[in-house]
CSV table of C-alpha atoms and ligand atoms in Angstrom, one decimal:
chain,number,residue,atom,x,y,z
F,19,MET,CA,92.5,61.5,103.1
F,20,PRO,CA,92.8,58.5,100.8
F,21,GLY,CA,96.6,58.4,100.3
F,22,THR,CA,98.7,59.1,103.4
F,23,VAL,CA,102.5,58.7,103.6
F,24,ILE,CA,104.0,58.1,107.1
F,25,VAL,CA,107.7,58.9,106.9
F,26,GLY,CA,110.5,59.0,109.4
F,27,ALA,CA,111.8,62.5,109.7
F,28,GLN,CA,115.1,61.7,111.4
F,29,TRP,CA,117.5,58.7,111.3
F,30,GLY,CA,114.9,56.0,111.9
F,31,ASP,CA,113.3,54.4,115.0
F,32,GLU,CA,111.0,57.4,115.4
F,33,GLY,CA,108.1,55.1,116.3
F,34,LYS,CA,106.5,55.0,112.9
F,35,GLY,CA,105.1,51.5,113.5
F,36,LYS,CA,103.0,52.8,116.4
F,37,ILE,CA,101.6,55.8,114.4
F,38,VAL,CA,100.8,53.5,111.5
F,39,ASP,CA,99.1,51.1,113.9
F,40,LEU,CA,97.0,54.0,115.2
F,41,LEU,CA,96.0,55.3,111.8
F,42,ALA,CA,95.5,51.8,110.4
F,43,GLN,CA,92.3,51.6,112.5
F,44,ASN,CA,90.6,53.9,110.0
F,45,SER,CA,92.4,52.8,106.9
F,46,ASP,CA,91.7,50.1,104.4
F,47,ILE,CA,95.1,49.0,103.3
F,48,VAL,CA,98.7,49.5,104.6
F,49,CYS,CA,101.6,49.4,102.2
F,50,ARG,CA,105.4,49.3,102.5
F,51,TYR,CA,107.2,51.0,99.6
F,52,GLN,CA,110.9,50.5,100.3
F,53,GLY,CA,113.5,48.8,102.5
F,54,GLY,CA,113.5,45.3,103.8
F,55,PRO,CA,114.2,43.4,107.1
F,56,ASN,CA,116.6,46.2,108.1
F,57,ALA,CA,113.4,47.8,109.5
F,58,GLY,CA,112.1,47.0,112.9
F,59,HIS,CA,108.8,48.2,114.1
F,60,THR,CA,107.5,47.5,117.6
F,61,ILE,CA,103.9,47.6,118.5
F,62,VAL,CA,102.7,47.0,122.1
F,63,VAL,CA,99.1,45.9,122.5
F,64,GLY,CA,98.3,45.2,126.2
F,65,SER,CA,100.7,42.4,127.3
F,66,GLU,CA,101.5,41.5,123.7
F,67,THR,CA,104.5,42.9,121.9
F,68,TYR,CA,104.8,42.6,118.1
F,69,LYS,CA,108.2,43.1,116.5
F,70,ILE,CA,107.8,43.4,112.8
F,71,ARG,CA,110.5,43.5,110.2
F,72,ALA,CA,109.1,42.6,106.8
F,73,LEU,CA,105.4,43.1,106.9
F,74,PRO,CA,103.6,46.4,107.1
F,75,SER,CA,102.5,47.3,110.7
F,76,GLY,CA,98.9,47.2,109.6
F,77,ILE,CA,99.1,43.4,109.9
F,78,VAL,CA,98.5,43.8,113.7
F,79,ARG,CA,95.1,45.4,112.9
F,80,GLY,CA,94.2,42.6,110.5
F,81,LYS,CA,94.3,45.1,107.5
F,82,PRO,CA,95.2,44.0,104.0
F,83,CYS,CA,99.0,44.6,103.7
F,84,VAL,CA,101.1,45.3,100.6
F,85,ILE,CA,104.9,44.8,100.2
F,86,GLY,CA,105.6,47.1,97.2
F,87,ASN,CA,108.0,46.7,94.3
F,88,GLY,CA,110.4,49.2,96.0
F,89,CYS,CA,111.0,46.7,98.8
F,90,VAL,CA,113.6,44.0,99.1
F,91,VAL,CA,112.3,40.7,100.6
F,92,ASP,CA,114.2,38.2,102.6
F,93,PRO,CA,112.0,35.1,102.1
F,94,GLU,CA,113.2,33.4,105.3
F,95,VAL,CA,112.4,36.5,107.4
F,96,LEU,CA,109.0,37.0,105.7
F,97,ILE,CA,108.0,33.4,106.1
F,98,ALA,CA,109.0,33.3,109.7
F,99,GLU,CA,106.9,36.5,110.2
F,100,LEU,CA,103.9,35.1,108.3
F,101,ASP,CA,104.1,31.9,110.4
F,102,GLU,CA,104.3,33.8,113.6
F,103,PHE,CA,101.3,36.0,112.8
F,104,GLU,CA,99.3,32.9,111.9
F,105,ILE,CA,100.2,31.2,115.2
F,106,ARG,CA,99.2,34.3,117.1
F,107,GLY,CA,95.8,34.3,115.4
F,108,CYS,CA,96.3,37.1,112.8
F,109,SER,CA,95.3,36.1,109.3
F,110,THR,CA,97.9,36.6,106.6
F,111,GLU,CA,95.4,35.9,103.8
F,112,GLN,CA,95.4,39.5,102.7
F,113,VAL,CA,99.1,39.9,102.4
F,114,TYR,CA,100.2,40.9,98.8
F,115,VAL,CA,103.8,40.9,97.7
F,116,SER,CA,104.8,42.7,94.5
F,117,GLY,CA,106.3,40.4,91.9
F,118,ASN,CA,108.7,43.2,91.1
F,119,ALA,CA,110.2,43.4,94.6
F,120,HIS,CA,113.7,42.0,94.8
F,121,LEU,CA,114.7,38.9,96.8
F,122,ILE,CA,117.5,39.0,99.3
F,123,MET,CA,119.8,36.1,98.5
F,124,PRO,CA,122.3,34.4,100.8
F,125,TRP,CA,125.2,36.1,99.0
F,126,HIS,CA,123.7,39.5,99.8
F,127,LEU,CA,124.0,38.8,103.5
F,128,ALA,CA,127.5,37.4,103.0
F,129,ILE,CA,128.7,40.4,101.0
F,130,ASP,CA,127.1,42.9,103.4
F,131,GLN,CA,129.0,41.3,106.2
F,132,ALA,CA,132.3,40.9,104.3
F,133,SER,CA,132.2,44.4,102.9
F,134,GLU,CA,131.6,45.9,106.4
F,135,ARG,CA,134.5,43.9,107.7
F,136,ARG,CA,136.7,45.1,104.9
F,137,LEU,CA,135.8,48.7,105.4
F,138,GLY,CA,137.0,48.5,109.0
F,139,LYS,CA,137.0,51.9,110.6
F,140,LEU,CA,135.2,53.3,107.6
F,141,ALA,CA,132.3,50.8,108.0
F,142,ILE,CA,128.7,52.1,107.4
F,143,GLY,CA,127.4,50.2,110.4
F,144,THR,CA,124.7,48.5,108.3
F,145,THR,CA,122.2,46.0,109.8
F,146,LYS,CA,124.0,43.3,107.8
F,147,ARG,CA,120.8,42.0,106.4
F,148,GLY,CA,122.0,42.2,102.8
F,149,ILE,CA,120.1,45.3,102.0
F,150,GLY,CA,122.8,47.3,100.1
F,151,PRO,CA,124.0,44.4,98.0
F,152,CYS,CA,120.5,43.5,97.1
F,153,TYR,CA,119.6,47.0,95.9
F,154,ALA,CA,123.0,47.1,94.1
F,155,ASP,CA,122.2,44.0,92.2
F,156,LYS,CA,118.8,45.5,91.3
F,157,ALA,CA,120.6,48.5,89.7
F,158,MET,CA,123.1,46.1,88.1
F,159,ARG,CA,120.2,44.1,86.6
F,160,LEU,CA,121.5,41.0,88.2
F,161,GLY,CA,118.8,40.8,90.8
F,162,ILE,CA,116.3,38.0,91.4
F,163,ARG,CA,112.7,39.2,91.8
F,164,VAL,CA,109.8,37.8,93.7
F,165,GLN,CA,108.1,36.9,90.5
F,166,ASP,CA,111.0,34.5,89.6
F,167,ILE,CA,109.7,32.2,92.3
F,168,LEU,CA,106.6,31.5,90.3
F,169,ASP,CA,108.6,29.2,87.9
F,170,PRO,CA,111.1,26.8,89.4
F,171,LYS,CA,113.1,26.6,86.1
F,172,ILE,CA,113.4,30.4,85.8
F,173,LEU,CA,114.4,30.6,89.5
F,174,ARG,CA,117.1,28.0,89.2
F,175,GLN,CA,118.5,29.6,86.0
F,176,LYS,CA,118.6,33.1,87.6
F,177,ILE,CA,120.4,31.8,90.7
F,178,GLU,CA,122.9,30.1,88.4
F,179,VAL,CA,123.6,33.3,86.5
F,180,ALA,CA,124.0,35.3,89.6
F,181,LEU,CA,126.1,32.8,91.4
F,182,ALA,CA,128.6,32.5,88.5
F,183,GLU,CA,129.5,36.1,89.3
F,184,LYS,CA,128.9,36.2,93.1
F,185,ASN,CA,131.0,33.2,93.9
F,186,LEU,CA,134.0,34.9,92.1
F,187,TRP,CA,133.5,38.0,94.2
F,188,LEU,CA,133.1,36.0,97.4
F,189,THR,CA,136.1,33.9,96.9
F,190,ARG,CA,138.5,36.2,95.2
F,191,VAL,CA,137.6,39.6,96.6
F,192,TYR,CA,136.3,38.8,100.1
F,193,GLU,CA,138.1,35.5,100.6
F,194,SER,CA,134.8,34.0,101.7
F,195,GLU,CA,133.2,30.6,101.0
F,196,PRO,CA,131.3,30.2,97.7
F,197,PHE,CA,127.7,29.1,97.6
F,198,ASP,CA,126.5,25.8,96.1
F,199,LEU,CA,124.0,26.2,93.3
F,200,GLU,CA,122.0,23.1,94.1
F,201,ALA,CA,121.8,23.9,97.8
F,202,VAL,CA,120.6,27.5,97.2
F,203,ALA,CA,118.2,26.4,94.4
F,204,ALA,CA,116.6,23.8,96.7
F,205,GLN,CA,116.4,26.3,99.6
F,206,TYR,CA,114.7,29.0,97.5
F,207,GLU,CA,112.3,26.5,95.9
F,208,GLY,CA,111.2,25.6,99.4
F,209,TYR,CA,110.6,29.3,100.1
F,210,ALA,CA,108.8,29.6,96.8
F,211,GLN,CA,106.3,27.0,97.6
F,212,ARG,CA,105.3,28.9,100.8
F,213,LEU,CA,105.3,32.4,99.2
F,214,ARG,CA,103.7,31.8,95.8
F,215,PRO,CA,100.1,32.5,97.0
F,216,TYR,CA,101.1,36.0,98.2
F,217,VAL,CA,102.6,37.2,94.9
F,218,ALA,CA,100.3,39.8,93.3
F,219,ASP,CA,100.1,42.8,91.0
F,220,THR,CA,100.3,45.2,93.8
F,221,SER,CA,100.4,48.4,91.6
F,222,LEU,CA,97.0,47.4,90.2
F,223,TYR,CA,95.6,46.5,93.6
F,224,VAL,CA,96.6,49.7,95.3
F,225,GLU,CA,95.6,52.0,92.4
F,226,THR,CA,92.2,50.3,92.2
F,227,ALA,CA,91.7,50.8,95.9
F,228,LEU,CA,92.6,54.4,95.7
F,229,ARG,CA,90.3,55.0,92.7
F,230,ASP,CA,87.5,53.4,94.7
F,231,GLY,CA,88.1,56.0,97.4
F,232,LYS,CA,89.7,53.6,99.9
F,233,ASP,CA,92.1,55.0,102.6
F,234,VAL,CA,95.6,53.7,102.0
F,235,LEU,CA,98.6,54.2,104.3
F,236,PHE,CA,102.0,54.2,102.8
F,237,GLU,CA,104.4,53.2,105.5
F,238,GLY,CA,108.0,54.3,105.2
F,239,ALA,CA,110.8,52.3,106.7
F,240,GLN,CA,114.1,53.8,107.9
F,241,ALA,CA,113.9,57.6,107.4
F,242,THR,CA,114.8,60.8,105.7
F,243,LEU,CA,118.4,61.1,106.9
F,244,LEU,CA,119.0,57.5,105.9
F,245,ASP,CA,117.7,58.2,102.4
F,246,LEU,CA,120.2,57.1,99.6
F,247,ASP,CA,119.8,60.5,97.8
F,248,HIS,CA,118.8,63.0,100.6
F,249,GLY,CA,120.4,61.4,103.7
F,250,THR,CA,123.8,61.7,105.2
F,251,TYR,CA,125.6,59.7,102.5
F,252,PRO,CA,127.4,57.3,102.7
F,253,PHE,CA,125.9,56.6,106.2
F,254,VAL,CA,122.6,55.8,104.7
F,255,THR,CA,120.5,52.8,103.6
F,256,SER,CA,120.3,51.8,100.0
F,257,SER,CA,116.7,52.9,99.2
F,258,ASN,CA,114.7,56.1,99.3
F,259,PRO,CA,112.5,56.4,102.4
F,260,VAL,CA,111.4,59.9,101.5
F,261,ALA,CA,107.7,60.4,100.8
F,262,ALA,CA,107.8,60.7,97.1
F,263,GLN,CA,109.2,57.2,96.9
F,264,ALA,CA,105.8,55.9,98.0
F,265,ALA,CA,104.6,56.5,94.4
F,266,VAL,CA,107.6,54.8,92.7
F,267,GLY,CA,107.8,52.0,95.3
F,268,LEU,CA,104.2,51.0,94.8
F,269,GLY,CA,103.6,51.8,91.1
F,270,ILE,CA,101.1,54.6,91.5
F,271,GLY,CA,101.1,58.2,90.4
F,272,PRO,CA,102.5,61.0,92.6
F,273,GLN,CA,99.2,62.8,92.7
F,274,ARG,CA,97.8,59.8,94.7
F,275,ILE,CA,99.8,61.1,97.7
F,276,ASP,CA,97.3,63.3,99.5
F,277,ARG,CA,99.0,63.8,102.8
F,278,VAL,CA,102.5,63.4,104.3
F,279,LEU,CA,102.8,62.8,108.0
F,280,GLY,CA,106.3,63.0,109.3
F,281,VAL,CA,107.2,61.1,112.5
F,282,SER,CA,109.9,62.5,114.8
F,283,LYS,CA,111.0,61.7,118.3
F,284,ALA,CA,110.9,64.5,120.7
F,285,TYR,CA,114.7,64.0,120.8
F,286,VAL,CA,117.0,62.2,118.3
F,287,THR,CA,118.6,58.8,118.0
F,288,ARG,CA,120.8,57.3,115.4
F,289,VAL,CA,122.3,53.8,115.1
F,290,GLY,CA,125.4,53.1,113.0
F,291,GLU,CA,128.1,55.6,112.1
F,292,GLY,CA,128.1,59.1,110.8
F,293,PRO,CA,128.0,62.7,112.0
F,294,PHE,CA,125.3,63.7,114.5
F,295,PRO,CA,125.6,67.4,115.5
F,296,SER,CA,123.1,67.3,118.5
F,297,GLU,CA,124.5,64.1,120.0
F,298,ILE,CA,124.5,64.5,123.8
F,299,GLU,CA,127.9,64.6,125.5
F,300,GLY,CA,128.8,62.7,128.6
F,301,ASP,CA,126.6,60.6,131.0
F,302,GLU,CA,123.4,62.3,130.0
F,303,GLN,CA,123.5,60.3,126.8
F,304,ALA,CA,123.5,57.0,128.6
F,305,ARG,CA,120.7,58.3,130.8
F,306,MET,CA,118.6,59.2,127.8
F,307,ARG,CA,119.3,55.8,126.3
F,308,GLU,CA,118.1,54.0,129.4
F,309,LEU,CA,115.0,56.2,129.8
F,310,GLY,CA,114.0,55.8,126.2
F,311,GLY,CA,115.0,52.1,125.9
F,312,GLU,CA,117.1,53.1,122.9
F,313,TYR,CA,118.4,49.7,121.7
F,314,GLY,CA,117.9,48.5,118.1
F,315,THR,CA,114.9,46.4,117.4
F,316,VAL,CA,116.7,44.4,114.7
F,317,THR,CA,120.3,44.3,115.9
F,318,GLY,CA,120.0,45.2,119.6
F,319,ARG,CA,122.7,47.8,119.1
F,320,GLU,CA,122.9,50.9,121.4
F,321,ARG,CA,121.4,53.9,119.8
F,322,ARG,CA,123.3,57.2,120.0
F,323,CYS,CA,121.1,59.9,121.6
F,324,GLY,CA,120.9,63.6,121.0
F,325,TRP,CA,118.7,66.6,121.7
F,326,LEU,CA,116.0,67.5,119.2
F,327,ASP,CA,117.6,68.9,116.0
F,328,LEU,CA,115.3,71.4,114.3
F,329,VAL,CA,117.8,72.1,111.5
F,330,ALA,CA,117.6,68.4,110.4
F,331,LEU,CA,113.8,68.3,111.0
F,332,ARG,CA,113.3,71.5,108.9
F,333,TYR,CA,115.2,69.7,106.1
F,334,ALA,CA,112.9,66.6,106.5
F,335,VAL,CA,109.9,68.9,106.2
F,336,ARG,CA,111.3,70.2,103.0
F,337,VAL,CA,112.4,67.1,101.2
F,338,ASN,CA,109.3,65.1,102.1
F,339,GLY,CA,106.8,67.9,101.8
F,340,ILE,CA,105.6,67.1,105.4
F,341,ASP,CA,102.1,68.5,106.1
F,342,GLU,CA,102.0,67.6,109.8
F,343,LEU,CA,104.1,65.9,112.4
F,344,ALA,CA,103.8,63.2,115.0
F,345,LEU,CA,106.1,63.9,117.9
F,346,THR,CA,106.8,60.6,119.7
F,347,LYS,CA,108.3,59.7,123.1
F,348,LEU,CA,107.7,63.1,124.7
F,349,ASP,CA,107.4,61.2,128.0
F,350,VAL,CA,111.2,60.4,127.9
F,351,LEU,CA,111.9,64.1,128.3
F,352,SER,CA,109.8,64.3,131.5
F,353,HIS,CA,113.0,63.3,133.4
F,354,PHE,CA,115.1,66.3,132.4
F,355,THR,CA,115.0,69.7,134.0
F,356,GLU,CA,116.4,71.5,131.0
F,357,LEU,CA,115.8,70.7,127.4
F,358,PRO,CA,118.3,72.0,124.8
F,359,VAL,CA,116.9,72.1,121.3
F,360,CYS,CA,119.2,72.6,118.3
F,361,VAL,CA,117.8,75.6,116.3
F,362,ARG,CA,120.8,76.4,114.0
F,363,TYR,CA,124.1,75.0,113.0
F,364,ARG,CA,127.4,76.9,113.3
F,365,THR,CA,129.7,76.2,110.4
F,366,PRO,CA,133.5,76.4,110.8
F,367,ASP,CA,133.6,80.0,109.3
F,368,GLY,CA,131.5,81.1,112.3
F,369,ARG,CA,128.2,81.5,110.3
F,370,GLU,CA,125.0,80.3,111.8
F,371,THR,CA,122.4,78.7,109.6
F,372,PRO,CA,118.8,77.3,110.1
F,373,ASP,CA,119.2,75.3,106.9
F,374,PHE,CA,120.7,71.8,106.6
F,375,PRO,CA,124.1,72.1,104.9
F,376,ALA,CA,124.1,70.9,101.3
F,377,HIS,CA,127.8,70.0,101.4
F,378,GLN,CA,129.0,67.0,103.5
F,379,SER,CA,132.1,68.8,104.9
F,380,ASP,CA,129.8,71.6,106.3
F,381,PHE,CA,127.6,69.0,107.9
F,382,HIS,CA,130.5,67.0,109.3
F,383,ALA,CA,131.9,70.2,110.9
F,384,ALA,CA,128.6,71.7,112.0
F,385,ALA,CA,128.3,72.6,115.7
F,386,PRO,CA,124.8,72.8,117.2
F,387,VAL,CA,123.4,76.1,118.4
F,388,PHE,CA,121.0,75.3,121.3
F,389,GLU,CA,118.1,77.1,122.7
F,390,THR,CA,117.2,75.7,126.1
F,391,LEU,CA,113.6,75.1,127.1
F,392,SER,CA,112.3,74.3,130.5
F,393,GLY,CA,111.4,70.7,131.4
F,394,TRP,CA,108.2,69.8,133.1
F,395,ASN,CA,109.4,67.1,135.5
F,396,GLU,CA,106.1,65.3,135.8
F,397,PRO,CA,104.7,62.1,134.2
F,398,LEU,CA,102.4,62.5,131.2
F,399,ASP,CA,100.4,59.3,131.8
F,400,ALA,CA,97.3,61.1,132.9
F,401,CYS,CA,97.1,63.4,129.8
F,402,SER,CA,94.4,62.5,127.4
F,403,SER,CA,95.0,65.2,124.8
F,404,VAL,CA,97.7,67.6,123.7
F,405,ASP,CA,95.9,70.4,125.5
F,406,ASP,CA,96.1,68.4,128.8
F,407,LEU,CA,99.9,68.4,128.7
F,408,PRO,CA,101.8,70.4,131.4
F,409,ALA,CA,102.4,74.0,130.3
F,410,ALA,CA,106.1,73.4,129.7
F,411,ALA,CA,105.4,70.3,127.6
F,412,ARG,CA,102.9,72.3,125.5
F,413,ASP,CA,105.5,75.1,125.1
F,414,TYR,CA,107.9,72.5,123.8
F,415,VAL,CA,105.4,71.3,121.2
F,416,ASP,CA,104.4,74.9,120.3
F,417,PHE,CA,108.1,75.8,119.9
F,418,VAL,CA,108.6,72.9,117.4
F,419,GLU,CA,105.5,74.0,115.5
F,420,ARG,CA,106.7,77.6,115.3
F,421,GLU,CA,110.2,76.8,114.3
F,422,LEU,CA,109.1,74.4,111.5
F,423,GLY,CA,105.9,76.1,110.4
F,424,VAL,CA,104.2,72.7,110.6
F,425,GLY,CA,101.5,71.5,113.0
F,426,VAL,CA,102.1,68.7,115.5
F,427,SER,CA,98.9,66.6,115.2
F,428,LEU,CA,100.0,63.7,117.4
F,429,VAL,CA,102.1,63.3,120.5
F,430,GLY,CA,103.4,60.0,121.8
F,431,THR,CA,103.6,59.7,125.6
F,432,GLY,CA,104.4,56.0,126.2
F,433,ALA,CA,104.9,52.6,124.6
F,434,GLU,CA,101.3,51.5,124.7
F,435,ARG,CA,99.1,51.6,121.7
F,436,THR,CA,96.8,54.1,123.6
F,437,SER,CA,99.6,56.5,124.5
F,438,VAL,CA,99.2,58.8,121.5
F,439,LEU,CA,97.6,62.1,122.1
F,440,SER,CA,95.9,64.1,119.4
F,441,ARG,CA,95.0,67.8,119.2
W,25,IMP,P1,121.4,49.0,106.0
W,25,IMP,O1,120.0,49.6,105.7
W,25,IMP,O2,121.4,47.7,106.7
W,25,IMP,O3,122.2,48.9,104.7
W,25,IMP,O4,122.2,50.0,106.9
W,25,IMP,C1,122.6,51.3,106.5
W,25,IMP,C2,122.4,52.3,107.6
W,25,IMP,O5,121.0,52.5,107.9
W,25,IMP,C3,123.0,52.0,109.0
W,25,IMP,O6,123.4,53.1,109.6
W,25,IMP,C4,121.9,51.3,109.7
W,25,IMP,O7,122.1,51.4,111.1
W,25,IMP,C5,120.7,52.2,109.3
W,25,IMP,N1,119.4,51.6,109.4
W,25,IMP,C6,118.9,50.7,108.5
W,25,IMP,N2,117.6,50.4,108.9
W,25,IMP,C7,117.4,51.1,110.0
W,25,IMP,C8,116.2,51.2,110.9
W,25,IMP,O8,115.2,50.6,110.7
W,25,IMP,N3,116.3,52.1,111.9
W,25,IMP,C9,117.5,52.8,112.1
W,25,IMP,N4,118.5,52.7,111.4
W,25,IMP,C10,118.5,51.9,110.3
């Protein structure tokens, strides 16, 4: 399949990086189409652990990697990552960054932090990487794009125009320190010198590759329920992780997407604020967090943990057009005797629905209706395919398939690159 989207089907951290890493073996190019350094993908190869924030996960396999126009780029983070991969012996020669992607500027970080502070109890719980303010400036047409680094004069001028407004905001609205034009211009000119060779017409590059029959992976960051349009607004990120965005965020036609692979944990986690119907109550949640190592890659924050939510997953199948699923971290469930799975929501009027509520108040008030499946209480290390799984684990996977009407083609059973079982 030439064009494959890999999309998070929950609230992020589903283990997309590992699935991309696996599929990248047989792919020619790996592309990111949205998000920025709010993402954190972890890939474990033997004794080496790679934590990636800006680059597509395909970099670990030495594949050509594209950062599409739909992404936002923090040059400091990207440069640090490029340097690190070079030091570790992975070439970055085939990294291509769209000139139309937007640059995260220092005021985006400052505003993200100040606005979360101001919101107090109503805070979104962002990663504070400047993502929201950067996308807001893109929509306001006040953004600075990657292609602006190609010309020092243009870059300085754009910084000057943006700062004239941003410094007013920072000082008068947020009572924060203003930024100095010369200092920012010099800092970004330094970044520009390092990044210029990577700037490319990525739309042309990806479209040409697809036309030539190459296999291209479109790697989503964040996930469906964090989508600006389809997620649990306002507790979302400021871009569109859903599969269709792969076309817009890379500058290719929608018919170039041949397959959509959703990635879901065998349970659910969420960082940041917002409603979470299947959240586990009591000590079991802390147990799940420890067993699953559920702490944020980027921020180190504790992730909230819940039982698998098939109502939310059914919704993800719908809004992404998911063709097949990868179910990750099934091994974490090996430690539980009983496995509740949320199959419907009960709304305050007593109705039960298998469908994700369209209205925020219904979602906020939704109570989970669980069906309890049996655990298997044995490690999955020795399994080499889905058919090898203990009977109860296979039943768990079959149950998910039946409820969603979508096949589970991959099952994750550990942190290692090799711990992904296929059918
Ligand atoms: P932002 O993307 O930093 O603006 O954060 C908005 C929301 O998205 C917050 O709830 C974050 O915790 C969440 N978020 C952003 N990136 C990720 C991610 O990679 N994994 C999980 N949650 C994320």
